[in-house]
Coordinates of C-alpha atoms and ligand atoms in Angstrom, one line a residue:
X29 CA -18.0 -14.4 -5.4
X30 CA -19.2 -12.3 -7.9
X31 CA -20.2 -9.5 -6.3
X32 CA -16.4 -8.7 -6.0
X33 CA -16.0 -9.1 -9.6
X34 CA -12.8 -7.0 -11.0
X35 CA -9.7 -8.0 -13.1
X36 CA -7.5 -7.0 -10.0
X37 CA -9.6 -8.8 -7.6
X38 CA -9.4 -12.0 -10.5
X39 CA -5.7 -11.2 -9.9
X40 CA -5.4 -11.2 -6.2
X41 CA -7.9 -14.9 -5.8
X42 CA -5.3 -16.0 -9.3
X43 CA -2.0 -15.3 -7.1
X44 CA -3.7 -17.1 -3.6
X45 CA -4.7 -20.3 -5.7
X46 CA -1.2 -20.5 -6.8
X47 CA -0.1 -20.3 -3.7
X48 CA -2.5 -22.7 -2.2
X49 CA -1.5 -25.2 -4.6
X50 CA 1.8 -25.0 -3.8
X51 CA 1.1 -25.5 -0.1
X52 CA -1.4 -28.0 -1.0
X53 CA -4.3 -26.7 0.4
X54 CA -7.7 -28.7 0.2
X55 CA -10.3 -27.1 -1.6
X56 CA -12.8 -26.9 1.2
X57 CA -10.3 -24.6 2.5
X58 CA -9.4 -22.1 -0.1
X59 CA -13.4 -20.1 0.2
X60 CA -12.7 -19.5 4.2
X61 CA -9.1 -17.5 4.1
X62 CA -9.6 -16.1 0.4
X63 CA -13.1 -13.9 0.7
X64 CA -14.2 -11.1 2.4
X65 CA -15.8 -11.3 5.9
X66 CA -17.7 -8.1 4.9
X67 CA -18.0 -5.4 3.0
X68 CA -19.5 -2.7 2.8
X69 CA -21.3 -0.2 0.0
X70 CA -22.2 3.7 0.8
X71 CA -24.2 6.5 -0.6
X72 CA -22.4 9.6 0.3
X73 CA -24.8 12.6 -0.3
X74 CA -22.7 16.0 -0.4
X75 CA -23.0 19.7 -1.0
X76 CA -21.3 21.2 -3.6
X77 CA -19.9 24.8 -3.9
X78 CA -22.3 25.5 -6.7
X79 CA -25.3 24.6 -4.7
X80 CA -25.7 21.3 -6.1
X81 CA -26.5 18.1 -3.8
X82 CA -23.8 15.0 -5.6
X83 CA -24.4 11.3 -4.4
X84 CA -20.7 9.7 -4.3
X85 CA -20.7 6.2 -3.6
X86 CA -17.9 4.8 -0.5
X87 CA -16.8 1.3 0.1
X88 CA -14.7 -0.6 2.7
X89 CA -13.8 -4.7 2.8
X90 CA -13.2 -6.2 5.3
X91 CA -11.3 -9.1 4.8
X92 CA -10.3 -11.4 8.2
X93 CA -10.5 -10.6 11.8
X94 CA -9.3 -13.7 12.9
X95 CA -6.1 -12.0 14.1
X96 CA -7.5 -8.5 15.6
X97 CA -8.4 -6.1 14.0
X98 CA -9.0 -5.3 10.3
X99 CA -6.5 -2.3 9.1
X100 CA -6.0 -0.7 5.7
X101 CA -5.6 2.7 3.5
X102 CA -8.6 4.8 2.4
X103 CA -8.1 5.5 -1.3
X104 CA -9.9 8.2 -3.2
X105 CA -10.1 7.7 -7.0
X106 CA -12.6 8.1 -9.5
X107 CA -12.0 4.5 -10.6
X108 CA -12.4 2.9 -7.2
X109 CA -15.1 -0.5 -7.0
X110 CA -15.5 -3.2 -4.6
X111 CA -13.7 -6.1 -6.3
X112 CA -10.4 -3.3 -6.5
X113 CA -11.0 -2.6 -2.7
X114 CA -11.5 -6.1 -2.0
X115 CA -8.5 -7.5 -3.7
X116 CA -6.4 -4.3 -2.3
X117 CA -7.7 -5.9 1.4
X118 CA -6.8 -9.6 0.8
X119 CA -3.2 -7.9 0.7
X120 CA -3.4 -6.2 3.9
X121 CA -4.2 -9.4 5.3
X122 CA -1.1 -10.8 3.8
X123 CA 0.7 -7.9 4.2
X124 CA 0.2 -7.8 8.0
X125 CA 0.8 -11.6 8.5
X126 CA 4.0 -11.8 7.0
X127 CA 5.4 -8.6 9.3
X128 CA 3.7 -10.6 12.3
X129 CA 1.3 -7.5 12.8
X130 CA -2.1 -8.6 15.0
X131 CA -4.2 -7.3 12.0
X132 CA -6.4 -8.5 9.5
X133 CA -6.5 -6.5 6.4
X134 CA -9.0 -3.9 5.3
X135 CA -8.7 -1.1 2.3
X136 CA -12.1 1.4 1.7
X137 CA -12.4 3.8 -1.0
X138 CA -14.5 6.4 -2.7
X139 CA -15.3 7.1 -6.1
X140 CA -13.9 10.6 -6.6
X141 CA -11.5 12.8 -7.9
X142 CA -10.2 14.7 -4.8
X143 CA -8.3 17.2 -6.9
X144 CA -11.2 18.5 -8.9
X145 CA -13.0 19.2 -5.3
X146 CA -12.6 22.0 -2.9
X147 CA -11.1 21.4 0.0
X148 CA -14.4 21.8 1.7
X149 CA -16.1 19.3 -0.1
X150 CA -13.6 16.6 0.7
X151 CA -14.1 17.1 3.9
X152 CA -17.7 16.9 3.5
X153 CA -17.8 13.7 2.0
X154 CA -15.0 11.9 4.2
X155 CA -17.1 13.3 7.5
X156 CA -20.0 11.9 6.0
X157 CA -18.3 8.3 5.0
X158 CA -16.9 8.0 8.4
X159 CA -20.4 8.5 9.6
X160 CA -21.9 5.8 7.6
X161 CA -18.8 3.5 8.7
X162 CA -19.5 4.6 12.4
X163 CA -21.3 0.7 12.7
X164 CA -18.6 -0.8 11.5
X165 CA -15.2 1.0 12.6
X166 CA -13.3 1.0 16.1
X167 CA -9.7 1.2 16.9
X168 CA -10.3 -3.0 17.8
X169 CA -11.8 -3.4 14.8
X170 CA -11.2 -1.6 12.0
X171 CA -8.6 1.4 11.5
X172 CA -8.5 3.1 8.4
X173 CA -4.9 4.8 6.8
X174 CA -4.0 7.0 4.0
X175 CA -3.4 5.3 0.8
X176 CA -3.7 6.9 -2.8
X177 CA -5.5 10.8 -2.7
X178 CA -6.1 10.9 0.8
X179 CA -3.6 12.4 3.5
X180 CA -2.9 13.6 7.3
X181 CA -5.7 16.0 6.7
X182 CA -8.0 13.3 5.5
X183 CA -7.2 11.0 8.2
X184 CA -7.7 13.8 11.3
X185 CA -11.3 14.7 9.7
X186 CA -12.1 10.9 10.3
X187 CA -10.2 11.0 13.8
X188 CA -12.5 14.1 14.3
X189 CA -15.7 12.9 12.9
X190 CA -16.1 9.6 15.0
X191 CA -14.4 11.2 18.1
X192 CA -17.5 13.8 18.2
X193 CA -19.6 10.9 17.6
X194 CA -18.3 9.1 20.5
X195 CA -17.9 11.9 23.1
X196 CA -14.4 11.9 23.3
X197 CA -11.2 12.2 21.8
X198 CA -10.4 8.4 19.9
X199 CA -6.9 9.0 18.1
X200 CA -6.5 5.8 17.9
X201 CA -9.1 5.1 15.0
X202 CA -6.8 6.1 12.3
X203 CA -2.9 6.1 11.4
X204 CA -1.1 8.4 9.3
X205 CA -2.4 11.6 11.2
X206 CA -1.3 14.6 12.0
X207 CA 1.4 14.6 14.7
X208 CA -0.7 16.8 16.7
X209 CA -3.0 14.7 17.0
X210 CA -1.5 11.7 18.4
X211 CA 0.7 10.7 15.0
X212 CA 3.7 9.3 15.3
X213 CA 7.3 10.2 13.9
X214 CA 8.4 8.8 10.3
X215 CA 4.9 7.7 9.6
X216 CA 4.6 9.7 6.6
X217 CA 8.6 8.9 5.4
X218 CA 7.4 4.9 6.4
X219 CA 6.0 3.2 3.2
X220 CA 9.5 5.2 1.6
X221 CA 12.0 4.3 3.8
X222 CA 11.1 1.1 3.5
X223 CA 10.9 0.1 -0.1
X224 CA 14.5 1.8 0.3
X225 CA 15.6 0.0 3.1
X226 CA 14.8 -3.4 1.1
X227 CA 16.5 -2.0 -1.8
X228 CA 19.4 -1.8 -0.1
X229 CA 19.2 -5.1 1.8
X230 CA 18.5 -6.4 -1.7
X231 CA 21.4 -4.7 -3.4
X232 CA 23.3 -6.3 -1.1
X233 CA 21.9 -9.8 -2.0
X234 CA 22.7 -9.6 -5.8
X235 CA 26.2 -7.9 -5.1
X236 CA 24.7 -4.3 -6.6
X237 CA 26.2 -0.9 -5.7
X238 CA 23.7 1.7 -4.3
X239 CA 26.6 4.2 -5.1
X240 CA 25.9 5.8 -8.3
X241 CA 23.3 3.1 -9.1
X242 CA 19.9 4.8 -11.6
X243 CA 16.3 4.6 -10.5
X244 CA 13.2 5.0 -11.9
X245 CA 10.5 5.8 -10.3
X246 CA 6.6 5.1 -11.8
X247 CA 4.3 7.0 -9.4
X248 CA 5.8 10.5 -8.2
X249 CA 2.8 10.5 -5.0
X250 CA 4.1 10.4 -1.2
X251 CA 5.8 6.7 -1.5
X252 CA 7.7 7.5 -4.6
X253 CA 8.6 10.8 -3.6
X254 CA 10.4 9.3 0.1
X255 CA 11.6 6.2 -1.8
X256 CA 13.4 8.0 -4.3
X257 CA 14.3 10.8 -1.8
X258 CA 15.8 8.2 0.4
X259 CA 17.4 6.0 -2.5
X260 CA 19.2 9.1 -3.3
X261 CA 20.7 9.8 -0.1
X262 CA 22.5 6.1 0.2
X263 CA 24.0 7.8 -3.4
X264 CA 21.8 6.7 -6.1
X265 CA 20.7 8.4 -9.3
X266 CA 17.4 9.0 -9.9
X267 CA 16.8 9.2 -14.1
X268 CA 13.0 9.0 -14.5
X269 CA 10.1 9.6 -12.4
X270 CA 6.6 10.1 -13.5
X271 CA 3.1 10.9 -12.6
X272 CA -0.2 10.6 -13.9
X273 CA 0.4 13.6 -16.4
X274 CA 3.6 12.2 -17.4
X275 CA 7.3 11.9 -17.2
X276 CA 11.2 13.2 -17.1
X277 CA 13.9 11.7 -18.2
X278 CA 17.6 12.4 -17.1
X279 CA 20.9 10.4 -17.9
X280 CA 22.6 12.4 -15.3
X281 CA 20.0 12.4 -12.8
X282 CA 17.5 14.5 -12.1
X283 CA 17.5 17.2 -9.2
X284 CA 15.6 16.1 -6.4
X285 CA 15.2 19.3 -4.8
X286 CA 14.1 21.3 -8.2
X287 CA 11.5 18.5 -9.0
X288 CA 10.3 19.4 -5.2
X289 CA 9.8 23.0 -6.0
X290 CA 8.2 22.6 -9.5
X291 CA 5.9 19.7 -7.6
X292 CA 4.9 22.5 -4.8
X293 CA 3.9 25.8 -8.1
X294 CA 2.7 22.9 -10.8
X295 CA 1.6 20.4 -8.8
X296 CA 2.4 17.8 -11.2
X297 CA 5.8 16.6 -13.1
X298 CA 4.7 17.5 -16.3
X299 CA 6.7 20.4 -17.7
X300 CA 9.4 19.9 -15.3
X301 CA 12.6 21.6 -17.7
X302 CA 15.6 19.7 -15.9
X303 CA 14.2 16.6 -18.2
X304 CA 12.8 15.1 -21.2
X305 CA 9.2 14.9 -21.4
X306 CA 8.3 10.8 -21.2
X307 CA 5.3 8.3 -20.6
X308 CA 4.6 6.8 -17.5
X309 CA 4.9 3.6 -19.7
X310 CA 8.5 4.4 -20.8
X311 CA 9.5 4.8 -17.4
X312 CA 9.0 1.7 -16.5
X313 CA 10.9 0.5 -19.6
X314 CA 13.9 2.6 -18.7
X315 CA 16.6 0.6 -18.4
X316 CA 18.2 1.3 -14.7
X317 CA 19.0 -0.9 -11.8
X318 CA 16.5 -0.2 -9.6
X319 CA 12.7 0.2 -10.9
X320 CA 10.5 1.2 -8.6
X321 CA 6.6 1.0 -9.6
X322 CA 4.9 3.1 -6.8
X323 CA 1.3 4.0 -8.9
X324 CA -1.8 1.8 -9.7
X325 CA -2.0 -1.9 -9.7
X326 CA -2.0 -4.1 -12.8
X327 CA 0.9 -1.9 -14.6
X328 CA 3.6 -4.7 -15.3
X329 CA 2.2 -7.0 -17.4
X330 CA 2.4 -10.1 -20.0
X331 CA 3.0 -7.2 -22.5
X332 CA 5.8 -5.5 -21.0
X333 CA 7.3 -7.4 -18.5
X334 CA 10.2 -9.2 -21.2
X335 CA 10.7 -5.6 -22.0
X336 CA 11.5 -4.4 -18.6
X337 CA 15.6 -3.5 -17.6
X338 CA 16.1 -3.8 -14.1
X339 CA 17.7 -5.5 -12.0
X340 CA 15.7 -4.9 -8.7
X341 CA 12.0 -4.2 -8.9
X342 CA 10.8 -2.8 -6.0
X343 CA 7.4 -2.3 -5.7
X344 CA 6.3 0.6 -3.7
X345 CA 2.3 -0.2 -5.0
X346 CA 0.1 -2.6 -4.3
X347 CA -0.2 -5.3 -7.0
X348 CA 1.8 -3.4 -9.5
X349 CA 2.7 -7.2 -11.4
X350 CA 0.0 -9.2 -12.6
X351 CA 0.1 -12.8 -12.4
X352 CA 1.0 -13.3 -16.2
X353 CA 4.0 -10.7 -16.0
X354 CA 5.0 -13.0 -12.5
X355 CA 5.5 -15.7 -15.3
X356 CA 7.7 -14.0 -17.4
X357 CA 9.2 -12.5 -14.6
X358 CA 10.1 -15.9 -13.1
X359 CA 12.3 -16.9 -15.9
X360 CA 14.4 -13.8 -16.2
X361 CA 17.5 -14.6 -13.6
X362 CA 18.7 -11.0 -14.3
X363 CA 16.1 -9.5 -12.1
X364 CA 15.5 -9.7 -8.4
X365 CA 11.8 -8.8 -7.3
X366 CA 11.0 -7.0 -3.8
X367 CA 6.9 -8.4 -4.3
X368 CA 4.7 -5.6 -2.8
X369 CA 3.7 -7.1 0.9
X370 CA 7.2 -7.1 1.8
X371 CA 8.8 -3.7 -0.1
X372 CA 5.4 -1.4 0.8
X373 CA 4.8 -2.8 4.2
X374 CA 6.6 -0.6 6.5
X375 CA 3.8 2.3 6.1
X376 CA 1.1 -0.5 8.1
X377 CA 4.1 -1.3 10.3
X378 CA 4.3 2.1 11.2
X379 CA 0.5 2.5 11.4
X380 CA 1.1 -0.3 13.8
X381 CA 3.5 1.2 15.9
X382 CA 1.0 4.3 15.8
X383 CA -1.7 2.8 17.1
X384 CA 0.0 0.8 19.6
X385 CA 1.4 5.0 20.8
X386 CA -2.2 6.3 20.6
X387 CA -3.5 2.8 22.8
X388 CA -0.5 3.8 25.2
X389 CA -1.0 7.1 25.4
X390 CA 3.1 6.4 25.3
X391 CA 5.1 8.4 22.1
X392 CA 8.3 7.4 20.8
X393 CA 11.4 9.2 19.6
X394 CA 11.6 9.0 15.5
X395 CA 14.9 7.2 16.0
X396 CA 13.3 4.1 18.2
X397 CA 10.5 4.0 15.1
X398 CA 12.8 3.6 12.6
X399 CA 14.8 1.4 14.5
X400 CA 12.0 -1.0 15.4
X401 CA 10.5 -0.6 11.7
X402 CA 14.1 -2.2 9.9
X403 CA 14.1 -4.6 12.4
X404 CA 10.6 -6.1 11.0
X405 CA 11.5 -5.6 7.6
X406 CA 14.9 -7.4 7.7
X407 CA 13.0 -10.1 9.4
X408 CA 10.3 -10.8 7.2
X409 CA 12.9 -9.9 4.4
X410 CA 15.1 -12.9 5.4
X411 CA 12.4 -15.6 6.0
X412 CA 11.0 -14.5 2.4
X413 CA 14.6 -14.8 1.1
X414 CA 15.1 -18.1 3.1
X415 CA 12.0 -19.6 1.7
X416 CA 12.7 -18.8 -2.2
X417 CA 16.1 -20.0 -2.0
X418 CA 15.1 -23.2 -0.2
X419 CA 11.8 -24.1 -2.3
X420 CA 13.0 -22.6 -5.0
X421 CA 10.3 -20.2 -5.4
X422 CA 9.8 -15.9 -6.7
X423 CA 10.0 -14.2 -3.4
X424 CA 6.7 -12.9 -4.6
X425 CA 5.4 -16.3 -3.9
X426 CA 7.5 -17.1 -0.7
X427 CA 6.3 -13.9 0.6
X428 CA 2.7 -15.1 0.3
X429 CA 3.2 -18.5 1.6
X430 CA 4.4 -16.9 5.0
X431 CA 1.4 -14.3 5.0
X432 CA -1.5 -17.1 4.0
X433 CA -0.1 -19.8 6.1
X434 CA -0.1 -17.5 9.3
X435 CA -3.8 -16.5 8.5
X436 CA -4.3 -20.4 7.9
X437 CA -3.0 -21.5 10.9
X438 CA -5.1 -19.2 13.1
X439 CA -8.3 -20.0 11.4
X440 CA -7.6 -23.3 12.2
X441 CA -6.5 -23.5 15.6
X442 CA -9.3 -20.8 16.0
X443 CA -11.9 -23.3 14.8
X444 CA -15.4 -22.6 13.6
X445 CA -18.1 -20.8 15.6
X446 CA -20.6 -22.2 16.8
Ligands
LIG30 N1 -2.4 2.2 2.5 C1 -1.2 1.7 2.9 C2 -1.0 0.3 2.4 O1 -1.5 -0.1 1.3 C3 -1.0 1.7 4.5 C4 -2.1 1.0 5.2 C5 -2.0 1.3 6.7 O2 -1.1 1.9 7.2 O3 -2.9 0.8 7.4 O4 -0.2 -0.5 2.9

């Protein structure tokens, strides 16, 4: 499949061969449950503030809807491509499977840098991309998310957009709105809480004290933000945390609040005085207990994993290890990995519980979402645990096997039409 062509997307087809082998799947199999069932490619003509007209291109894959369907972020970046996108949806679908969600998975994106727009051309272009996707989108079958550079206000111009095309009011064609607009509680705080949540449960595993126990944080966005945020509140210490312009470093801890303010005037961590300056790179080689890599994908790798000091990495992004650091990692007993589909997945299970509100017309107290949220996540969390312990496997791999083998077997007992 060349068309998806993209060393993460290599990544993603590397990490479901390995699993396939291990469960022994035929050959003839592999093409059905790893490609895309579509995806698609946009032109997204816009006008600019300085009366210019800028083409912007938009993308969204597809990947099964064997199980419902498709659901996934919208990510705006100027480095977004198809085989990215396309890899980043092969891990909803495994994502969703192994929390027993009745999704496929699905990720768009568009290649732009929403910070140096105005506000008004962002909403421009994402009106006009949910226009084009109008053929292709429905709340049964396909409903878009925030992911990385898009937000509540993205998400209610898309709610918005296809609403007025429809005639009607549809809230339930995106998650991660605003609450007024048919949102639900703790959506925002999900993806956080979660990786957080897992931390604990997998503190408690290893016999580590959250108490007093440092974090560092690669990715200072929404999900690094609540994860740390929440990490701190069960008593941890948060030394590094970092951004794309940089980092800060802090042996005592650095004060959550104060980073919040200088966030809100500088809008980035840079310059932030409670710290030392550091690379995002060093963060991820501070030696802590808990490393939590909430950026881009592909940023553990053959080259720094050995170097890493952790003893739980939790990964708040998507496909933040690449297969050749999964080696090294796998050899290193000293440290215990949360793989992505399990520690980011309660922001789709919260999107699921959001759509299922919106469906119901039915809204539930933030206390019965969170409640509902840990009890998926400790589930999926002990089958994963269950299965690496008893094959002897990374929980990175255990995790996929449950995901894949669910898509598997309803492929199969689905057949083949005609
Ligand atoms: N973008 C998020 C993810 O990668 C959330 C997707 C969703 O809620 O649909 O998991």
């Amino acid at each position: 499949m060349d068309a998806y062509d993209h060393p993460t997307f290599q990544m993603a087809c590397q990490q479901f061969d390995f699993v396939a082998d291990h469960l022994q799947m035929p050959e003839s199999e592999r093409p059905r449950l790893k490609y895309p069932k579509r995806a698609m490619i946009v032109s997204l003509p816009i006008n600019c503030e300085d009366g210019s007209t800028k083409v912007y291109t938009g993308f969204r894959v597809q990947h099964h809807l064997t199980l419902g369907p498709t659901k996934g972020g919208l990510r705006f970046h100027p480095e977004v491509t198809l085989g990215e996108v396309a890899a980043l949806a092969m891990w909803m679908s495994w994502k969703c499977a192994l929390t027993g969600l009745p999704y496929g998975g699905a990720k768009g994106g568009i290649a732009c840098d929403p910070h140096r727009m105005s506000p008004r051309e962002v909403e421009r272009l994402t009106r006009r991309y949910t226009q084009e996707m109008i053929p292709f989108i429905g709340p049964q079958i396909d409903v878009m998310a925030p992911d990385m550079g898009t937000n509540e206000q993205v998400m209610a111009w898309i709610m918005d957009s296809y609403s007025m095309h429809m005639g009607y009011s549809v809230p339930s064609i995106v998650t991660g709105k605003p609450l007024s607009l048919g949102g639900s509680l703790g959506r925002r705080e999900a993806t956080g809480r979660g990786v957080a949540h897992l931390v604990a449960r997998a503190a408690d595993t290893i016999g580590l004290k959250l108490k007093n126990a440092t974090v560092a944080v690669q990715g200072y966005g929404n999900v690094g933000a609540v994860s740390a945020q929440t990490l701190a509140g069960f008593g941890a210490k948060i030394i590094a945390v970092s951004d794309v312009s940089g980092g800060v470093y802090n042996a005592r801890g650095l004060n959550l609040g104060k980073l919040a303010e200088h966030l809100e005037k500088h809008r980035m961590v840079k310059g932030f005085s409670e710290g030392e300056p550091i690379s995002n790179e060093q963060v991820l080689l501070t030696p802590c207990d808990v490393l939590v890599p909430a950026a881009m994908e592909r940023q553990i790798t053959g080259a720094n994993a050995g170097r890493i000091r952790c003893r739980i990495l939790a990964e708040g992004a998507n496909g933040p290890t690449t297969p050749e650091a999964d080696a090294i990692l796998s050899q290193r007993e000293d440290i215990f990995v949360l793989p992505d589909i399990l520690c980011n997945a309660g922001g789709v299970v919260v999107s699921y519980f959001e759509w299922v509100q919106d469906l119901q017309s039915f809204f539930w107290g933030e206390k019965e979402v969170m409640e509902k949220l840990h009890h998926i996540l400790d589930e999926a969390y002990d089958r994963v645990l269950g299965n690496s312990r008893a094959q002897k496997i990374s929980m990175r791999t255990a995790a996929l096997c449950v995901g894949i083998q669910r898509v598997r077997e309803a492929k199969a007992i689905r057949g083949l039409f005609p």
